[in-house]
CSV table of C-alpha atoms in Angstrom, one decimal:
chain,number,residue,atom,x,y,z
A,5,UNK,CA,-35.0,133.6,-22.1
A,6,UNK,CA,-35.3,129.9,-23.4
A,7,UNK,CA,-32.8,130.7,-26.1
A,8,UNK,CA,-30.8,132.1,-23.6
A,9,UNK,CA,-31.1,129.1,-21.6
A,10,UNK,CA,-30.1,126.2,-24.2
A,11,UNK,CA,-26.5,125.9,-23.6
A,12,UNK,CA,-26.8,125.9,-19.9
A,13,UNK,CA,-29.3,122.8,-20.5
A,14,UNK,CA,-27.4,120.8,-23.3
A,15,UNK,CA,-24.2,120.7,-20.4
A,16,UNK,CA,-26.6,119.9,-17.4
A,17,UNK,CA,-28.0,117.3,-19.9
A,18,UNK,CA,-24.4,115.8,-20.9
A,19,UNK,CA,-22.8,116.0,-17.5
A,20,UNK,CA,-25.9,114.0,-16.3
A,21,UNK,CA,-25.1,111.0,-19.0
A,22,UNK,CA,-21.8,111.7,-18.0
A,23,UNK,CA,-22.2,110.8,-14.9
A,24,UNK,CA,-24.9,108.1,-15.5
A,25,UNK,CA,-22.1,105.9,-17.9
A,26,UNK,CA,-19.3,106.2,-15.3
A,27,UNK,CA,-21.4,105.5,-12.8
A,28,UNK,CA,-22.9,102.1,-14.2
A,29,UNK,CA,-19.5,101.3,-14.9
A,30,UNK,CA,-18.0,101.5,-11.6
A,31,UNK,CA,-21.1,99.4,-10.2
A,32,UNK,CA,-20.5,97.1,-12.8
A,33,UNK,CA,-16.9,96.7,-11.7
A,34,UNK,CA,-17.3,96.4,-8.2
A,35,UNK,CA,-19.7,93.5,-9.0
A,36,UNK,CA,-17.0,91.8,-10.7
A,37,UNK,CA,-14.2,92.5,-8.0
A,38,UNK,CA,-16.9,91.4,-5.6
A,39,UNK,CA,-18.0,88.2,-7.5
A,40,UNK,CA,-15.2,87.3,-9.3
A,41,UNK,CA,-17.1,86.9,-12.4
A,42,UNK,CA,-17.8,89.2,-15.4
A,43,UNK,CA,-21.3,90.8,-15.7
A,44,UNK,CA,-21.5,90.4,-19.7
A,45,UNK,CA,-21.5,87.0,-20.2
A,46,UNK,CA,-22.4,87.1,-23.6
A,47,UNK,CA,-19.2,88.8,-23.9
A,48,UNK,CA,-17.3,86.6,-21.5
A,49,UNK,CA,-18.4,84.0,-23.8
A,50,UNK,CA,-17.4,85.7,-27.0
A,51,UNK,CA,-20.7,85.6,-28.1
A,52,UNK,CA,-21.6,82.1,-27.6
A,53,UNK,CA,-22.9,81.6,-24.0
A,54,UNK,CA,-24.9,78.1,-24.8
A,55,UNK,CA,-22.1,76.5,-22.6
A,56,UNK,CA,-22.9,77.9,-19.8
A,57,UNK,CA,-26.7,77.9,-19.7
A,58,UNK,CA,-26.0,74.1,-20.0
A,59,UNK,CA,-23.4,74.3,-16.9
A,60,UNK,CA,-26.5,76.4,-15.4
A,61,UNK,CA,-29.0,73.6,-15.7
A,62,UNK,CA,-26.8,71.3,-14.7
A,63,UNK,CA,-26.0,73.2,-11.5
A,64,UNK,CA,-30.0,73.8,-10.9
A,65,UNK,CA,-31.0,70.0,-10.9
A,66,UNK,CA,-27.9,69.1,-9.0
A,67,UNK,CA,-29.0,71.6,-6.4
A,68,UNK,CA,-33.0,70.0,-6.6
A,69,UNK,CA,-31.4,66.3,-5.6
A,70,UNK,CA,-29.4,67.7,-3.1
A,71,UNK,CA,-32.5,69.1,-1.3
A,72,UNK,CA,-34.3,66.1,-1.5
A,73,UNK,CA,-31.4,64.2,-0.6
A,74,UNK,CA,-30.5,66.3,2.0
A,75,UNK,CA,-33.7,66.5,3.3
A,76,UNK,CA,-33.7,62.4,3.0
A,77,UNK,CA,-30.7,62.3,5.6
A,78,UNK,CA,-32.2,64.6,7.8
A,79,UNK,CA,-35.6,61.7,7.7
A,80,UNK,CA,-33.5,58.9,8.9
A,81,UNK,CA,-31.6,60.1,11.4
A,82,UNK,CA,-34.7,61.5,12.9
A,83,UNK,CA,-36.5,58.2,12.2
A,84,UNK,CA,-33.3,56.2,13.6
A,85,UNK,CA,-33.3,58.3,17.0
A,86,UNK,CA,-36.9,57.0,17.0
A,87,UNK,CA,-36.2,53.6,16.9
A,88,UNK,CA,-33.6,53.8,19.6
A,89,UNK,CA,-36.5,55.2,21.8
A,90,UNK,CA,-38.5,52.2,21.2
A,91,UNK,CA,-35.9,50.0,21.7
A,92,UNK,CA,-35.2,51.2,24.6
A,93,UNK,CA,-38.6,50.9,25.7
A,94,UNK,CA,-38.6,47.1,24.6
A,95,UNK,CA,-35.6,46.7,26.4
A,96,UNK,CA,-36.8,47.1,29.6
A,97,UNK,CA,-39.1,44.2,29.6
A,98,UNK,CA,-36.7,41.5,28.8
A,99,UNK,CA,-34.3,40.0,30.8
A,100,UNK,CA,-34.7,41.4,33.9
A,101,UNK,CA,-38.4,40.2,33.6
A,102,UNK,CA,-37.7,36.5,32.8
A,103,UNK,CA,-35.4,36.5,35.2
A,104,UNK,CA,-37.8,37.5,38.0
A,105,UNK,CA,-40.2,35.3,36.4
A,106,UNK,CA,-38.1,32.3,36.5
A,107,UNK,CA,-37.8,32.7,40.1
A,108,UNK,CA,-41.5,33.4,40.9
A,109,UNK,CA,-41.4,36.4,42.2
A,110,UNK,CA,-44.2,38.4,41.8
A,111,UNK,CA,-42.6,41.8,43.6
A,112,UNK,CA,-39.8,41.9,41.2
A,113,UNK,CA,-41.4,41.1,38.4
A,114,UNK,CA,-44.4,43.9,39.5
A,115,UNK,CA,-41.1,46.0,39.3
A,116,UNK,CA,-39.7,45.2,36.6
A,117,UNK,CA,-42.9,45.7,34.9
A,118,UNK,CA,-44.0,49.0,36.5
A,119,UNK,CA,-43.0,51.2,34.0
A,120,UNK,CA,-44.5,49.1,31.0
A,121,UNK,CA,-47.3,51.6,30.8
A,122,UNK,CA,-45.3,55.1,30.5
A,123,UNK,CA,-43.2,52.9,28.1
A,124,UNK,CA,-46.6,52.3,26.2
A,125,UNK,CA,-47.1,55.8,25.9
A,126,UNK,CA,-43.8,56.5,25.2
A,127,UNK,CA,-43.7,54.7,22.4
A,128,UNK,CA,-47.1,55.9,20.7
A,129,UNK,CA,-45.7,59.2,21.3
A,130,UNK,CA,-42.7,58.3,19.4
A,131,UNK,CA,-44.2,56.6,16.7
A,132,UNK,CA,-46.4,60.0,15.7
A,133,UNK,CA,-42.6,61.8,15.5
A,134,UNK,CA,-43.0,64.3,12.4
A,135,UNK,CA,-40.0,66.2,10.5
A,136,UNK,CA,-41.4,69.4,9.3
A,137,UNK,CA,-45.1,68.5,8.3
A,138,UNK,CA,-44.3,65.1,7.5
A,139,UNK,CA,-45.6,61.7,9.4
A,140,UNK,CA,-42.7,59.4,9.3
A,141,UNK,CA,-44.6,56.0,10.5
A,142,UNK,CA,-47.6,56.6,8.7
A,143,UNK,CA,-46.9,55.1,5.7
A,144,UNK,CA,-48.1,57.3,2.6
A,145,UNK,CA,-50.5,59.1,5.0
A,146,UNK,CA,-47.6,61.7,5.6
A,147,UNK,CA,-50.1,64.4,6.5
A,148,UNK,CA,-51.8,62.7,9.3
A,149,UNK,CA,-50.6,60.8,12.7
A,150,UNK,CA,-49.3,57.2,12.4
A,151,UNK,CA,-50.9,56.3,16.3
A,152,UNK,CA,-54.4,56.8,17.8
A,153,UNK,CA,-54.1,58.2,21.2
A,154,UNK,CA,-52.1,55.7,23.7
A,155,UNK,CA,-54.9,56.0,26.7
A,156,UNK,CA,-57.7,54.8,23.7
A,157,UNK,CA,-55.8,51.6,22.8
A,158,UNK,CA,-55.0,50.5,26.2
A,159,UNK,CA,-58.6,51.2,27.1
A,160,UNK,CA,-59.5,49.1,24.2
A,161,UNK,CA,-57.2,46.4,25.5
A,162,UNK,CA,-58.4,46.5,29.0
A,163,UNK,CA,-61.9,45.8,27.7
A,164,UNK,CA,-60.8,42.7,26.0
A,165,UNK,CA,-58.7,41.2,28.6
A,166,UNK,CA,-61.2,42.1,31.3
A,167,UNK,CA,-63.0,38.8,31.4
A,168,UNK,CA,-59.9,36.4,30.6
A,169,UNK,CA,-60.6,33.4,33.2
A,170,UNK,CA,-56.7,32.6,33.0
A,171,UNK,CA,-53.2,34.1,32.1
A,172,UNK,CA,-53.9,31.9,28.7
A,173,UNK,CA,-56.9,33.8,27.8
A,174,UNK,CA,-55.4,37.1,28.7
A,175,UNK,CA,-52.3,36.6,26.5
A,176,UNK,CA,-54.6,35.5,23.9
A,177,UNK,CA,-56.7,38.5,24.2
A,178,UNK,CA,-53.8,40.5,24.0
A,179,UNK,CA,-52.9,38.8,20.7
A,180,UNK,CA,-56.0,38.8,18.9
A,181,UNK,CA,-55.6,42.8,19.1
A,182,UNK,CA,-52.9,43.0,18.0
A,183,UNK,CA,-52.3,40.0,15.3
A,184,UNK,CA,-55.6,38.8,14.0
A,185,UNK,CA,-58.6,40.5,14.7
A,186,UNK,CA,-59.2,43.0,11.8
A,187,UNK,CA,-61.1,45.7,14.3
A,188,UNK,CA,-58.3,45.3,16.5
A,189,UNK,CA,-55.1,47.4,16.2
A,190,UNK,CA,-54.7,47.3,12.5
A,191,UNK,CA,-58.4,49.2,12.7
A,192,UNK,CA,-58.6,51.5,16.0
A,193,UNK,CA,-54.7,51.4,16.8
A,194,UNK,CA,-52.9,52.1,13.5
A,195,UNK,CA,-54.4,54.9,12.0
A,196,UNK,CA,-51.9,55.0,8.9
A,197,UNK,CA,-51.5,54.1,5.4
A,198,UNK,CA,-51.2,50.4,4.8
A,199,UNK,CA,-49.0,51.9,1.7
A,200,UNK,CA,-45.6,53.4,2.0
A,201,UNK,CA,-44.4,56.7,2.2
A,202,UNK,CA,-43.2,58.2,-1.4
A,203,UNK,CA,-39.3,56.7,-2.0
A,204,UNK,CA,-36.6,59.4,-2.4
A,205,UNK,CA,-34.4,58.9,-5.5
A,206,UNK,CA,-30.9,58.0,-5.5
A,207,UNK,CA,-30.0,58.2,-9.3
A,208,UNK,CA,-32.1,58.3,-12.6
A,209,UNK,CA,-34.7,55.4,-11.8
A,210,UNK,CA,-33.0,54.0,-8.5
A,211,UNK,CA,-35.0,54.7,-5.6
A,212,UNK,CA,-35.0,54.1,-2.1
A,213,UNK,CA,-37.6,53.7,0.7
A,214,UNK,CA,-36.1,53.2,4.1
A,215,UNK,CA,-39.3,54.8,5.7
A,216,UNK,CA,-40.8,52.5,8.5
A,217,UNK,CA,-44.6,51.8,9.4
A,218,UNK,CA,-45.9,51.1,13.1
A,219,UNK,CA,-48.0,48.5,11.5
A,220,UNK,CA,-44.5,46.5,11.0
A,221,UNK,CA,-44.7,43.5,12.5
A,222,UNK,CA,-41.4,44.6,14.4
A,223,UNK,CA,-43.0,48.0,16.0
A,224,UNK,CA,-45.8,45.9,16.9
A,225,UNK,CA,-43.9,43.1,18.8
A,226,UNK,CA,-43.0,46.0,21.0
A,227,UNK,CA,-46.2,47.4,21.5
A,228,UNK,CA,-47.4,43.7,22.3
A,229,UNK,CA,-45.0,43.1,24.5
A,230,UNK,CA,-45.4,46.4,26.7
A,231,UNK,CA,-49.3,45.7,27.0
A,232,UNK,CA,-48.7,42.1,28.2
A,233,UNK,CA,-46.6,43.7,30.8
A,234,UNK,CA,-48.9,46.4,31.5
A,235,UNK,CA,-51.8,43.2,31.9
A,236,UNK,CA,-49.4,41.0,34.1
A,237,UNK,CA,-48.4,43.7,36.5
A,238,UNK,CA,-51.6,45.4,36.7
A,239,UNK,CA,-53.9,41.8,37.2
A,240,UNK,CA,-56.6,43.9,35.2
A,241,UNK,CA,-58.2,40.4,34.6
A,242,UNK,CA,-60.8,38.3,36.3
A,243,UNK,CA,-58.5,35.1,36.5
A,244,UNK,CA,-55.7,37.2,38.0
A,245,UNK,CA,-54.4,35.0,40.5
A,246,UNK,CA,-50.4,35.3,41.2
A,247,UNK,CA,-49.6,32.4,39.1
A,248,UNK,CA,-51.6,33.5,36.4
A,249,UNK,CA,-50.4,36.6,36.7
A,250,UNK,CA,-46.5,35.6,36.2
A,251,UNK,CA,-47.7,33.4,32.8
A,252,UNK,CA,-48.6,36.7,31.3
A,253,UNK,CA,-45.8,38.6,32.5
A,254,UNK,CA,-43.3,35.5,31.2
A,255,UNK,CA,-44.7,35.9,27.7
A,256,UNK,CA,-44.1,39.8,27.9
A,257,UNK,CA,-40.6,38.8,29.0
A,258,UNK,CA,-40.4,36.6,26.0
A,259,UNK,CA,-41.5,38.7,23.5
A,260,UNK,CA,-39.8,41.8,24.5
A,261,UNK,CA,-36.3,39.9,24.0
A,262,UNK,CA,-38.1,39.4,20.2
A,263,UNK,CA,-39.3,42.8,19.9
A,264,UNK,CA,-35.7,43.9,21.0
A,265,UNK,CA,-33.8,41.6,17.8
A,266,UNK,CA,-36.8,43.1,15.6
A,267,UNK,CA,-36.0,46.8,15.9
A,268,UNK,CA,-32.4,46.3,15.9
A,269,UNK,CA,-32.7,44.5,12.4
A,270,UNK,CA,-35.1,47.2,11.4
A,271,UNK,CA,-32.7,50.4,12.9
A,272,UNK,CA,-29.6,48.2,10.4
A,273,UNK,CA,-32.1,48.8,7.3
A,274,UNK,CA,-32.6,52.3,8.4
A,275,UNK,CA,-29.2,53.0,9.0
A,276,UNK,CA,-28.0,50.7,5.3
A,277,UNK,CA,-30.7,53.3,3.5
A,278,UNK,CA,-28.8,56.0,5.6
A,279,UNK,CA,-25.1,55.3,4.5
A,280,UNK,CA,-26.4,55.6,1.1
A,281,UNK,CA,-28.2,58.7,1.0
A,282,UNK,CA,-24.9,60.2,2.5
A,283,UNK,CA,-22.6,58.9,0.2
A,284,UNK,CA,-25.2,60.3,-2.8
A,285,UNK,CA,-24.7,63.8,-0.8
A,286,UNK,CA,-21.3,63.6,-0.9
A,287,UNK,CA,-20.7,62.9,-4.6
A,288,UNK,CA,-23.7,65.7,-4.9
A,289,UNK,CA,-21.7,68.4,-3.3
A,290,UNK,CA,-18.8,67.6,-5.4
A,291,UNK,CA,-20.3,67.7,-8.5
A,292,UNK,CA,-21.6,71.3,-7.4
A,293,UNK,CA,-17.7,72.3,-6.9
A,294,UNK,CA,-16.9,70.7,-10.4
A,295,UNK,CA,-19.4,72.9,-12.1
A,296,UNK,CA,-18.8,75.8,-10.3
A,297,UNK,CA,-15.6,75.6,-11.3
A,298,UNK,CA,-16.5,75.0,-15.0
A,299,UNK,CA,-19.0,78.1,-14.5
A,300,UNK,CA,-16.2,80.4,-13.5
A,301,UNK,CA,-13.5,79.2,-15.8
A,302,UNK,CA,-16.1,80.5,-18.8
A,303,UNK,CA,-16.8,83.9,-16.9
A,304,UNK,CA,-14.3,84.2,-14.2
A,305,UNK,CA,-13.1,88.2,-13.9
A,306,UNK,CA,-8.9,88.3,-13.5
A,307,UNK,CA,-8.9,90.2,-10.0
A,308,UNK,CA,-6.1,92.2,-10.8
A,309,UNK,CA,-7.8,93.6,-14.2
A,310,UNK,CA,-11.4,94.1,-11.7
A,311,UNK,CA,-9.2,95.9,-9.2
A,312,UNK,CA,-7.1,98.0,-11.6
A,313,UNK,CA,-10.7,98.9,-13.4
A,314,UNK,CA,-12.4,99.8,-10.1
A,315,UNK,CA,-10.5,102.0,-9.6
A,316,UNK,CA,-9.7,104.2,-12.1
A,317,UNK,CA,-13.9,104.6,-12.3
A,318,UNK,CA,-13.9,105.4,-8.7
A,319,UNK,CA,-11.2,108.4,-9.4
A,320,UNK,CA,-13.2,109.4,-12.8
A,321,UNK,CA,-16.4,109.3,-10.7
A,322,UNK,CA,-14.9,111.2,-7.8
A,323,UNK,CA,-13.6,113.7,-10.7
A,324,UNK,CA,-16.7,114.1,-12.9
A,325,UNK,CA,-18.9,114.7,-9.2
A,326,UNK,CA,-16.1,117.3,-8.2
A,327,UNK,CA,-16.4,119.2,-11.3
A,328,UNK,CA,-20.2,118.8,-11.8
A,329,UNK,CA,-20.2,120.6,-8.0
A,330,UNK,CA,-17.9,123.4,-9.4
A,331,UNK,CA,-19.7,124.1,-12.6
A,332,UNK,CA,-23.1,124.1,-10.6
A,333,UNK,CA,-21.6,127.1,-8.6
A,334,UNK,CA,-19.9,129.2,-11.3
A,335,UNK,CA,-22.3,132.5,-11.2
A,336,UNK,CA,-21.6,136.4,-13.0
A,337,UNK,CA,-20.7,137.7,-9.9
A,338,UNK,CA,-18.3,134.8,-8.9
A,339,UNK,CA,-16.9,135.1,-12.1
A,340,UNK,CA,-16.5,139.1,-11.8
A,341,UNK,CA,-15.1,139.2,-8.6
């Protein structure tokens, strides 16, 4: 019976290779219709494929800037969008406010001032903005928030400027939080790095660093200027007589046409730093299409050759399956009959 039996298994065994070899082949040319590219490139090469694991490299560092840089962009215009917020928020306390102030009138000026403390919050809000895990006004502590909570630091500054006999002493108060009194702001209000965030690199060795702090003296104008208006409108002081009152709301007026010029100049650095990252992600994305181009010219597949290929192994496969089937069915009696 196993004697018997050989032939039968030596022609299942070669019709099963048979199939196996067309079979790889027509999968390896419909990969290279699909792709455009030969399969072999050792071949494609003619032997000699150093070439093209260099185009290779090349193509895999390219692709590791244009990440970075990519994901650079995507940093500044969030942090840009940012600023506008803040400046917007400065804004408000500016002319409108001096101009109410000039005329002594403390109902306009309340008004003008009445949103100073949403603004406040606004902004703190704002500055704490993340892009993907990342802090972007923290400085190099991107893993943590660049603000303590609004509602502490305005509590802070309401027990400061509680007992301020005058509009003098309140502004002052106000100040020494927030320019010169090391447990002030820089210590309970900034809860950042006084470093800054990690640079993103242009070229070999030229960096940039376009990422702001709220410690800058610019963010901080703004954050002065709101709580002066938040002090002057609320009369959270014990000298808080109308007169009084208007002196501190005149230097929030003051300083928030400042703070305004400050963030603009800062939102032109961001948006300098900006300009350049793009153009680096422009020339990027064209020196991906130059080597991919170089790539295929060492293992581009001529379409017509990949077509013609395909298929003639799709017919031979489509043959050897049709006559495997018969074979497989071909019996004594069938035979007999």
């Amino acid at each position: 019976m196993a004697v018997a039996g050989l032939p039968d298994l030596l022609i299942a065994g070669r019709n099963a290779r048979t199939i196996a070899d067309v079979q790889a082949n027509f999968n390896r040319a419909s990969l290279e219709l699909t792709t455009g590219r030969q399969s072999d490139v050792v071949k494609a090469t003619g032997g000699d494929p150093i070439k093209l694991y260099a185009v290779e490299r090349d193509l895999a560092l390219v692709a590791g800037r244009q990440s970075s840089i990519s994901a650079a962009v995507s940093r500044a215009g969030v942090m840009q969008s940012a600023l506008e917020r803040i400046q917007g928020a400065a804004s408000q306390i500016g002319v409108s406010l001096a101009a109410a102030v000039e005329a002594k009138d403390i109902r306009a000026a309340e008004l003008r001032a009445s949103g100073a403390r949403e603004a406040f919050t606004d902004v703190v809000t704002t500055l704490n903005v993340r892009f993907g895990e990342r802090s972007l006004f923290a400085g190099a502590a991107v893993d943590g928030p660049a603000m303590a909570p609004a509602e502490d630091i305005l509590a802070e500054i309401s027990a400061r400027v509680a007992g301020a006999a005058d509009g003098a002493a309140a502004i002052a108060a106000v100040d020494a939080y927030f320019l010169t009194d090391p447990t002030g702001f820089a210590a309970t209000g900034y809860v950042g790095s006084t470093a800054d965030a990690p640079s993103t690199e242009l070229e070999d060795g030229f960096r940039v660093n376009f990422a702001a702090r709220a410690d800058q003296a610019e963010i901080v104008e703004v954050l002065r200027t709101l709580a002066l208006a938040i002090t002057g409108a609320e009369g959270a002081f014990a000298g808080a007589t109308i007169g009084e009152r208007l002196d501190v709301l005149g230097a929030a007026a003051t300083s928030g046409l400042s703070a305004v010029e400050g963030v603009v100049l800062l939102r032109g650095q961001v948006g300098l730093a900006e300009e350049r990252l793009e153009e680096v992600e422009t020339r990027l994305s064209a020196e991906t299409v130059f080597l991919e181009r170089a790539k295929n010219a060492l293992i581009a597949r001529d379409q017509f050759e990949a077509a013609t290929e395909f298929n003639a192994l799709e017919t031979q496969l489509s043959l050897v399956f049709e006559m495997t089937s018969r074979l497989s069915s071909l019996t004594l009696a069938n035979f007999l009959r």
